[in-house]
Amino acid sequence: MNPETSKLRLDIDSNRDHIQGSDTAVVTLLEYGDYECPYCGQAYPIIKQIQNSFGEDLRFAFRNFPITQSHPHAQNAAEAAESAGSQNKFWEMHDYLYEHQQALDDIHLEKYARELRLDLNKFNQDMSEHIYLPRVKEDFLSGVRSGVNGTPCFYIDGIRYDDSWDIETFTERLRNIVNSKRSDTIG
Amino acid sequence: MESRIPPLTTSQSSIQQPGTSAPDFTLNATPDQLLSLKDYLGKPFILAFYPADFSPVCGDEMTLYNEILPEFRRYKAEILGISVDGPWCHLAFSKDRNLHFPLLSDFEPKGEVARKYGAYDAKKGICERALFVIDENGIIRWSYLSPIGVNPGAEGVLDALETMNSSFLKQEQELESRQRVAEEKNGSSNR
């Protein structure tokens, strides 16, 4: 009930979620993001840096939170990433979309699918029939009920992170958590 | 209660608490349209006080509520944003963010309604970030004061709407199911 301690209400599940890193990682970072949101675009290289510096200590998951009323291409971009996911290329498309945020219209989405060598027939069918709309909606609603309050919105081990996600602040927080969990296991 | 002079500073306990009648208001929603509390009686609604239009993040509170509107409407609830910005500013903000719900101007006398709800920061001259869920009879059922820099999101509001189990929603559902039964009967007798 208290948004200051917002907790994730849909646990990360390797059967449904897109995850990088191991189940045995010390800390789990989840992002609710929108492919057309410029702030998510700014966070994208920061997450990459964090993943690099934490290595196997960090597990990273991504869920969709398209703000469709402000970002007209965000919904279809999210569906495109999910469709790529069905061809085992979720992260390739996820990265490609954030690296090409300025062009996310349907023509470009198809172009990216081609460049990633997806089965284009399947991709186009997924897109025209909005096969992954329910999945994107499920992500969105899980975020709403978990207290997502804008994009990007991060959860560290299931607790909403309200601090700045600049590289220094974010790294320091994660480092502290990793260290304290490590000393707990040792102690 | 409404005649009590509201305090100048706010804390979690200074905002209007659940169980009290929502203070009345009549404010401009557009330069030539006024909205009052009484316009919203008969259905649950959300009052969202916020500091200012055009806050510099794309996931700002009003933009988020705009996106979540279908979820609020599942509970038959309407939402109103309130800040001290003037109606022309609201109009520009609303257009910019493509908002589909009204923004009220607590503009003159400045912050009067926010004061009544205990949601006015008199030092800064802006509304606090405060949420009120009000039932169909005008009774506050949930309220929350957020730190001014933290967008509270919608989970508390949705939890409140869910647990309210409002008689309005029940009545609506009963009416709908009765209509369905009647339609089915008509349909079968016409066959």
Short mmCIF file of C-alpha atoms in Angstrom, two decimals:
data_model
loop_
_atom_site.label_atom_id
_atom_site.label_comp_id
_atom_site.label_asym_id
_atom_site.label_seq_id
_atom_site.Cartn_x
_atom_site.Cartn_y
_atom_site.Cartn_z
CA MET A 1 0.00 0.00 0.00
CA ASN A 2 2.90 2.33 0.58
CA PRO A 3 4.53 3.33 -2.70
CA GLU A 4 7.79 4.19 -0.91
CA THR A 5 8.50 0.51 -0.46
CA SER A 6 7.13 -0.69 -3.78
CA LYS A 7 7.79 -4.36 -4.27
CA LEU A 8 7.68 -6.44 -7.38
CA ARG A 9 4.43 -8.39 -7.46
CA LEU A 10 5.21 -10.71 -10.36
CA ASP A 11 8.37 -12.61 -9.53
CA ILE A 12 11.02 -12.98 -12.17
CA ASP A 13 10.49 -16.31 -13.81
CA SER A 14 12.92 -17.83 -16.28
CA ASN A 15 9.96 -19.43 -18.07
CA ARG A 16 8.43 -16.07 -18.96
CA ASP A 17 11.04 -13.38 -18.50
CA HIS A 18 13.95 -12.28 -20.66
CA ILE A 19 16.99 -12.70 -18.47
CA GLN A 20 20.73 -12.23 -18.91
CA GLY A 21 22.98 -13.85 -16.35
CA SER A 22 22.75 -16.80 -14.06
CA ASP A 23 20.03 -17.83 -11.59
CA THR A 24 22.78 -18.05 -9.01
CA ALA A 25 23.85 -14.42 -9.44
CA VAL A 26 24.17 -12.47 -6.19
CA VAL A 27 21.85 -9.65 -7.23
CA THR A 28 18.98 -9.32 -9.71
CA LEU A 29 18.27 -6.10 -11.55
CA LEU A 30 14.98 -5.71 -13.41
CA GLU A 31 14.14 -2.89 -15.78
CA TYR A 32 10.67 -1.84 -16.87
CA GLY A 33 11.41 0.02 -20.07
CA ASP A 34 9.97 1.66 -23.17
CA TYR A 35 11.95 1.45 -26.43
CA GLU A 36 10.94 4.94 -27.50
CA CYS A 37 11.65 6.62 -24.15
CA PRO A 38 14.77 8.81 -24.37
CA TYR A 39 15.60 8.22 -20.69
CA CYS A 40 15.55 4.46 -21.26
CA GLY A 41 17.85 5.16 -24.20
CA GLN A 42 20.20 6.98 -21.83
CA ALA A 43 20.04 4.11 -19.35
CA TYR A 44 20.82 1.49 -22.00
CA PRO A 45 24.63 1.98 -22.15
CA ILE A 46 24.74 2.40 -18.36
CA ILE A 47 23.15 -1.01 -17.88
CA LYS A 48 25.67 -2.48 -20.33
CA GLN A 49 28.51 -0.97 -18.30
CA ILE A 50 27.03 -2.29 -15.07
CA GLN A 51 26.63 -5.75 -16.57
CA ASN A 52 30.26 -5.66 -17.65
CA SER A 53 31.59 -4.56 -14.30
CA PHE A 54 29.48 -6.94 -12.18
CA GLY A 55 29.86 -9.94 -14.45
CA GLU A 56 28.42 -13.12 -12.97
CA ASP A 57 27.32 -11.36 -9.79
CA LEU A 58 24.47 -9.70 -11.67
CA ARG A 59 21.35 -11.06 -13.32
CA PHE A 60 19.48 -8.60 -15.54
CA ALA A 61 15.88 -8.89 -16.71
CA PHE A 62 13.78 -6.64 -18.92
CA ARG A 63 10.02 -6.13 -19.01
CA ASN A 64 7.98 -3.89 -21.29
CA PHE A 65 6.36 -0.70 -20.09
CA PRO A 66 5.40 1.24 -23.22
CA ILE A 67 3.95 4.72 -22.57
CA THR A 68 1.87 4.56 -25.73
CA GLN A 69 0.09 7.91 -25.34
CA SER A 70 3.43 9.73 -25.52
CA HIS A 71 5.37 7.28 -27.67
CA PRO A 72 3.42 6.17 -30.73
CA HIS A 73 5.93 3.46 -31.74
CA ALA A 74 6.62 2.02 -28.31
CA GLN A 75 3.95 -0.68 -28.37
CA ASN A 76 4.93 -2.11 -31.75
CA ALA A 77 8.62 -1.91 -30.86
CA ALA A 78 7.90 -3.94 -27.71
CA GLU A 79 5.97 -6.50 -29.75
CA ALA A 80 8.85 -6.66 -32.24
CA ALA A 81 11.29 -7.52 -29.45
CA GLU A 82 8.93 -10.21 -28.12
CA SER A 83 8.52 -11.63 -31.61
CA ALA A 84 12.31 -11.72 -31.98
CA GLY A 85 12.34 -13.46 -28.60
CA SER A 86 10.19 -16.24 -30.01
CA GLN A 87 13.05 -16.77 -32.48
CA ASN A 88 15.59 -16.70 -29.65
CA LYS A 89 16.78 -13.20 -30.55
CA PHE A 90 15.14 -11.08 -27.88
CA TRP A 91 18.33 -9.42 -26.66
CA GLU A 92 19.63 -8.83 -30.16
CA MET A 93 16.43 -6.95 -31.00
CA HIS A 94 16.31 -5.23 -27.60
CA ASP A 95 19.80 -3.84 -28.16
CA TYR A 96 19.14 -2.98 -31.79
CA LEU A 97 16.01 -1.01 -30.86
CA TYR A 98 17.82 1.01 -28.20
CA GLU A 99 20.63 1.68 -30.64
CA HIS A 100 18.14 2.89 -33.26
CA GLN A 101 15.62 4.70 -31.07
CA GLN A 102 15.14 7.51 -33.54
CA ALA A 103 13.53 5.20 -36.12
CA LEU A 104 11.02 2.75 -34.69
CA ASP A 105 8.19 2.90 -37.23
CA ASP A 106 6.88 -0.35 -38.69
CA ILE A 107 9.02 -0.11 -41.82
CA HIS A 108 12.16 0.18 -39.74
CA LEU A 109 11.07 -2.60 -37.38
CA GLU A 110 10.78 -4.93 -40.36
CA LYS A 111 14.17 -3.74 -41.60
CA TYR A 112 15.72 -4.56 -38.22
CA ALA A 113 14.09 -7.99 -38.24
CA ARG A 114 15.68 -8.58 -41.65
CA GLU A 115 19.06 -7.37 -40.45
CA LEU A 116 18.85 -9.75 -37.49
CA ARG A 117 18.03 -12.54 -39.93
CA LEU A 118 14.70 -13.38 -38.37
CA ASP A 119 12.17 -15.51 -40.17
CA LEU A 120 10.41 -12.53 -41.77
CA ASN A 121 7.17 -14.31 -42.56
CA LYS A 122 6.73 -15.23 -38.95
CA PHE A 123 7.82 -11.79 -37.76
CA ASN A 124 5.38 -10.00 -40.06
CA GLN A 125 2.57 -12.31 -39.05
CA ASP A 126 3.32 -11.76 -35.35
CA MET A 127 3.27 -8.01 -35.92
CA SER A 128 0.15 -7.78 -38.06
CA GLU A 129 -1.83 -10.08 -35.77
CA HIS A 130 -0.37 -8.49 -32.62
CA ILE A 131 0.45 -11.93 -31.25
CA TYR A 132 2.55 -10.45 -28.45
CA LEU A 133 0.16 -7.67 -27.45
CA PRO A 134 -1.16 -9.71 -24.47
CA ARG A 135 2.38 -10.43 -23.33
CA VAL A 136 3.36 -6.74 -23.48
CA LYS A 137 0.14 -5.86 -21.64
CA GLU A 138 0.92 -8.44 -18.97
CA ASP A 139 4.35 -6.89 -18.46
CA PHE A 140 2.80 -3.42 -18.31
CA LEU A 141 0.15 -4.38 -15.76
CA SER A 142 2.64 -6.26 -13.60
CA GLY A 143 4.59 -3.00 -13.54
CA VAL A 144 1.55 -0.87 -12.70
CA ARG A 145 0.71 -3.13 -9.75
CA SER A 146 4.33 -3.14 -8.62
CA GLY A 147 4.54 0.65 -8.46
CA VAL A 148 6.33 1.45 -11.72
CA ASN A 149 6.26 5.25 -11.73
CA GLY A 150 7.85 6.16 -15.04
CA THR A 151 10.43 4.77 -17.39
CA PRO A 152 12.99 3.42 -16.94
CA CYS A 153 11.98 1.93 -13.61
CA PHE A 154 14.38 -0.44 -11.89
CA TYR A 155 13.93 -3.10 -9.21
CA ILE A 156 16.88 -4.48 -7.29
CA ASP A 157 16.05 -7.89 -5.85
CA GLY A 158 12.37 -7.04 -6.22
CA ILE A 159 12.44 -3.62 -4.51
CA ARG A 160 11.88 -0.46 -6.55
CA TYR A 161 15.04 1.61 -6.87
CA ASP A 162 14.15 5.30 -6.50
CA ASP A 163 17.63 6.76 -6.52
CA SER A 164 19.50 8.18 -9.51
CA TRP A 165 20.62 5.65 -12.11
CA ASP A 166 23.76 7.54 -13.08
CA ILE A 167 26.63 5.10 -13.30
CA GLU A 168 28.31 6.10 -10.01
CA THR A 169 25.20 6.05 -7.81
CA PHE A 170 23.80 2.91 -9.39
CA THR A 171 27.11 1.03 -9.21
CA GLU A 172 27.65 2.02 -5.60
CA ARG A 173 24.20 0.81 -4.54
CA LEU A 174 24.59 -2.50 -6.36
CA ARG A 175 28.13 -2.94 -5.02
CA ASN A 176 26.90 -2.42 -1.45
CA ILE A 177 24.16 -4.99 -1.92
CA VAL A 178 26.54 -7.52 -3.45
CA ASN A 179 29.03 -6.98 -0.63
CA SER A 180 26.49 -7.23 2.16
CA LYS A 181 24.91 -10.38 0.68
CA ARG A 182 28.36 -11.90 0.29
CA SER A 183 29.28 -11.20 3.91
CA ASP A 184 25.90 -12.64 4.98
CA THR A 185 26.69 -15.92 3.25
CA ILE A 186 30.19 -16.02 4.66
CA GLY A 187 29.04 -14.99 8.14
CA MET B 1 -14.55 20.53 9.27
CA GLU B 2 -14.22 22.63 6.13
CA SER B 3 -14.25 25.84 8.14
CA ARG B 4 -11.14 24.78 10.07
CA ILE B 5 -8.11 26.80 8.98
CA PRO B 6 -5.78 24.33 7.28
CA PRO B 7 -2.23 24.10 8.57
CA LEU B 8 0.55 25.78 6.61
CA THR B 9 2.87 22.80 6.61
CA THR B 10 2.02 19.25 5.75
CA SER B 11 3.05 15.82 6.90
CA GLN B 12 1.57 12.40 6.19
CA SER B 13 -0.96 12.95 8.99
CA SER B 14 -1.91 16.46 7.90
CA ILE B 15 -3.59 15.42 4.67
CA GLN B 16 -7.28 14.54 4.83
CA GLN B 17 -7.61 11.03 6.17
CA PRO B 18 -9.84 8.12 5.12
CA GLY B 19 -13.35 8.32 6.52
CA THR B 20 -13.70 12.09 6.18
CA SER B 21 -15.88 13.87 3.65
CA ALA B 22 -13.94 15.13 0.66
CA PRO B 23 -13.80 18.95 0.84
CA ASP B 24 -15.88 20.63 -1.83
CA PHE B 25 -14.31 22.33 -4.84
CA THR B 26 -15.30 24.17 -7.98
CA LEU B 27 -12.36 24.81 -10.27
CA ASN B 28 -11.60 25.53 -13.89
CA ALA B 29 -10.84 22.45 -15.95
CA THR B 30 -10.46 24.56 -19.09
CA PRO B 31 -10.57 28.36 -19.49
CA ASP B 32 -14.36 28.13 -19.87
CA GLN B 33 -15.35 24.96 -18.04
CA LEU B 34 -15.81 24.54 -14.29
CA LEU B 35 -15.87 21.17 -12.52
CA SER B 36 -17.14 20.55 -8.99
CA LEU B 37 -17.03 17.72 -6.51
CA LYS B 38 -20.73 17.17 -7.06
CA ASP B 39 -20.08 16.41 -10.76
CA TYR B 40 -18.21 13.32 -9.61
CA LEU B 41 -20.50 12.03 -6.87
CA GLY B 42 -22.11 8.73 -7.75
CA LYS B 43 -18.88 7.10 -8.88
CA PRO B 44 -15.47 6.58 -7.35
CA PHE B 45 -12.83 9.08 -8.36
CA ILE B 46 -9.22 9.94 -7.77
CA LEU B 47 -7.88 13.38 -6.95
CA ALA B 48 -4.19 13.66 -7.77
CA PHE B 49 -2.51 16.82 -6.50
CA TYR B 50 0.84 17.49 -8.17
CA PRO B 51 3.40 20.30 -8.01
CA ALA B 52 3.53 21.62 -11.56
CA ASP B 53 2.77 21.05 -15.24
CA PHE B 54 5.68 20.18 -17.51
CA SER B 55 7.88 18.38 -15.00
CA PRO B 56 11.01 17.41 -16.87
CA VAL B 57 10.64 13.64 -17.02
CA CYS B 58 8.78 11.72 -19.68
CA GLY B 59 7.39 9.25 -17.21
CA ASP B 60 5.84 11.95 -15.08
CA GLU B 61 2.90 11.25 -12.83
CA MET B 62 0.11 12.61 -15.05
CA THR B 63 1.55 10.90 -18.14
CA LEU B 64 1.62 7.63 -16.21
CA TYR B 65 -1.99 7.99 -14.99
CA ASN B 66 -3.01 8.79 -18.55
CA GLU B 67 -1.54 5.47 -19.64
CA ILE B 68 -3.23 3.63 -16.76
CA LEU B 69 -6.64 5.24 -17.42
CA PRO B 70 -8.16 1.98 -18.74
CA GLU B 71 -7.24 0.29 -15.45
CA PHE B 72 -8.91 3.04 -13.39
CA ARG B 73 -11.96 2.78 -15.61
CA ARG B 74 -12.16 -0.96 -14.97
CA TYR B 75 -13.16 0.13 -11.48
CA LYS B 76 -15.50 2.75 -13.00
CA ALA B 77 -13.21 5.38 -11.49
CA GLU B 78 -12.42 8.77 -12.97
CA ILE B 79 -9.27 10.75 -12.24
CA LEU B 80 -8.67 14.48 -11.86
CA GLY B 81 -5.26 16.14 -11.69
CA ILE B 82 -4.92 19.35 -9.62
CA SER B 83 -2.13 21.88 -9.51
CA VAL B 84 -1.86 25.65 -9.07
CA ASP B 85 -1.10 26.15 -12.76
CA GLY B 86 -3.57 28.28 -14.66
CA PRO B 87 -6.09 26.78 -17.11
CA TRP B 88 -4.16 27.92 -20.19
CA CYS B 89 -1.04 26.22 -18.91
CA HIS B 90 -3.04 23.06 -18.20
CA LEU B 91 -4.41 23.20 -21.72
CA ALA B 92 -0.91 23.35 -23.21
CA PHE B 93 0.37 20.59 -20.91
CA SER B 94 -2.61 18.39 -21.60
CA LYS B 95 -2.17 18.82 -25.34
CA ASP B 96 1.56 18.14 -25.13
CA ARG B 97 1.09 14.89 -23.17
CA ASN B 98 -2.07 13.84 -24.97
CA LEU B 99 -3.92 13.58 -21.66
CA HIS B 100 -7.44 12.16 -21.64
CA PHE B 101 -8.60 13.35 -18.22
CA PRO B 102 -9.22 16.82 -16.74
CA LEU B 103 -6.63 18.95 -14.97
CA LEU B 104 -8.04 21.42 -12.46
CA SER B 105 -6.57 24.85 -11.76
CA ASP B 106 -6.28 25.62 -8.06
CA PHE B 107 -5.24 29.04 -9.24
CA GLU B 108 -7.40 31.73 -7.56
CA PRO B 109 -7.39 31.95 -4.61
CA LYS B 110 -4.14 30.12 -5.08
CA GLY B 111 -4.01 26.67 -3.53
CA GLU B 112 -7.32 27.07 -1.70
CA VAL B 113 -8.53 23.57 -2.49
CA ALA B 114 -5.14 22.02 -1.84
CA ARG B 115 -5.14 23.68 1.59
CA LYS B 116 -8.54 22.15 2.36
CA TYR B 117 -7.11 18.72 1.55
CA GLY B 118 -3.95 19.44 3.55
CA ALA B 119 -1.93 19.11 0.39
CA TYR B 120 -0.45 22.59 -0.06
CA ASP B 121 3.17 23.56 0.38
CA ALA B 122 2.73 27.21 1.38
CA LYS B 123 6.47 27.89 1.41
CA LYS B 124 6.93 26.91 -2.23
CA GLY B 125 3.44 27.93 -3.27
CA ILE B 126 2.71 24.62 -4.96
CA CYS B 127 0.57 21.55 -4.36
CA GLU B 128 2.13 18.60 -2.64
CA ARG B 129 2.18 15.25 -4.41
CA ALA B 130 -0.89 13.81 -2.73
CA LEU B 131 -3.47 11.22 -3.77
CA PHE B 132 -7.06 10.82 -2.63
CA VAL B 133 -9.41 8.01 -3.58
CA ILE B 134 -12.98 9.18 -3.01
CA ASP B 135 -16.03 6.94 -3.08
CA GLU B 136 -19.37 7.52 -4.80
CA ASN B 137 -20.71 9.24 -1.66
CA GLY B 138 -17.86 11.74 -1.49
CA ILE B 139 -16.06 10.01 1.38
CA ILE B 140 -12.26 9.78 1.23
CA ARG B 141 -11.38 6.09 1.32
CA TRP B 142 -7.60 6.29 0.88
CA SER B 143 -5.07 9.10 0.91
CA TYR B 144 -1.34 9.27 0.48
CA LEU B 145 1.24 12.03 0.63
CA SER B 146 4.34 11.28 -1.42
CA PRO B 147 7.72 12.94 -1.03
CA ILE B 148 7.57 15.78 -3.55
CA GLY B 149 10.35 14.30 -5.70
CA VAL B 150 8.93 10.78 -5.82
CA ASN B 151 6.22 9.92 -8.28
CA PRO B 152 3.98 7.59 -6.24
CA GLY B 153 2.87 5.51 -9.21
CA ALA B 154 -0.57 3.91 -9.19
CA GLU B 155 -0.30 0.77 -7.11
CA GLY B 156 -1.76 2.37 -3.96
CA VAL B 157 -4.66 3.86 -5.89
CA LEU B 158 -5.45 0.57 -7.61
CA ASP B 159 -5.21 -1.34 -4.32
CA ALA B 160 -7.61 1.15 -2.76
CA LEU B 161 -10.07 0.89 -5.65
CA GLU B 162 -9.91 -2.88 -5.46
CA THR B 163 -10.47 -3.12 -1.71
CA MET B 164 -13.20 -0.49 -1.74
CA ASN B 165 -15.40 -3.08 -3.36
CA SER B 166 -17.63 -0.13 -3.98
CA SER B 167 -21.35 -0.59 -3.89
CA PHE B 168 -21.41 1.44 -7.07
CA LEU B 169 -19.38 -1.18 -8.90
CA LYS B 170 -21.53 -3.96 -7.45
CA GLN B 171 -24.71 -2.18 -8.48
CA GLU B 172 -23.34 -1.63 -11.96
CA GLN B 173 -22.41 -5.28 -12.29
CA GLU B 174 -25.82 -6.41 -11.02
CA LEU B 175 -27.51 -4.07 -13.45
CA GLU B 176 -25.39 -5.33 -16.31
CA SER B 177 -26.06 -8.97 -15.49
CA ARG B 178 -29.79 -8.27 -15.13
CA GLN B 179 -29.73 -6.57 -18.52
CA ARG B 180 -27.88 -9.53 -19.98
CA VAL B 181 -30.45 -11.96 -18.60
CA ALA B 182 -33.26 -9.80 -19.97
CA GLU B 183 -31.58 -9.58 -23.36
CA GLU B 184 -31.04 -13.33 -23.45
CA LYS B 185 -34.71 -13.87 -22.58
CA ASN B 186 -35.79 -11.46 -25.30
CA GLY B 187 -33.43 -13.13 -27.73
CA SER B 188 -34.81 -16.61 -27.02
CA SER B 189 -38.45 -15.47 -27.12
CA ASN B 190 -37.88 -13.78 -30.47
CA ARG B 191 -36.45 -16.91 -31.97
#
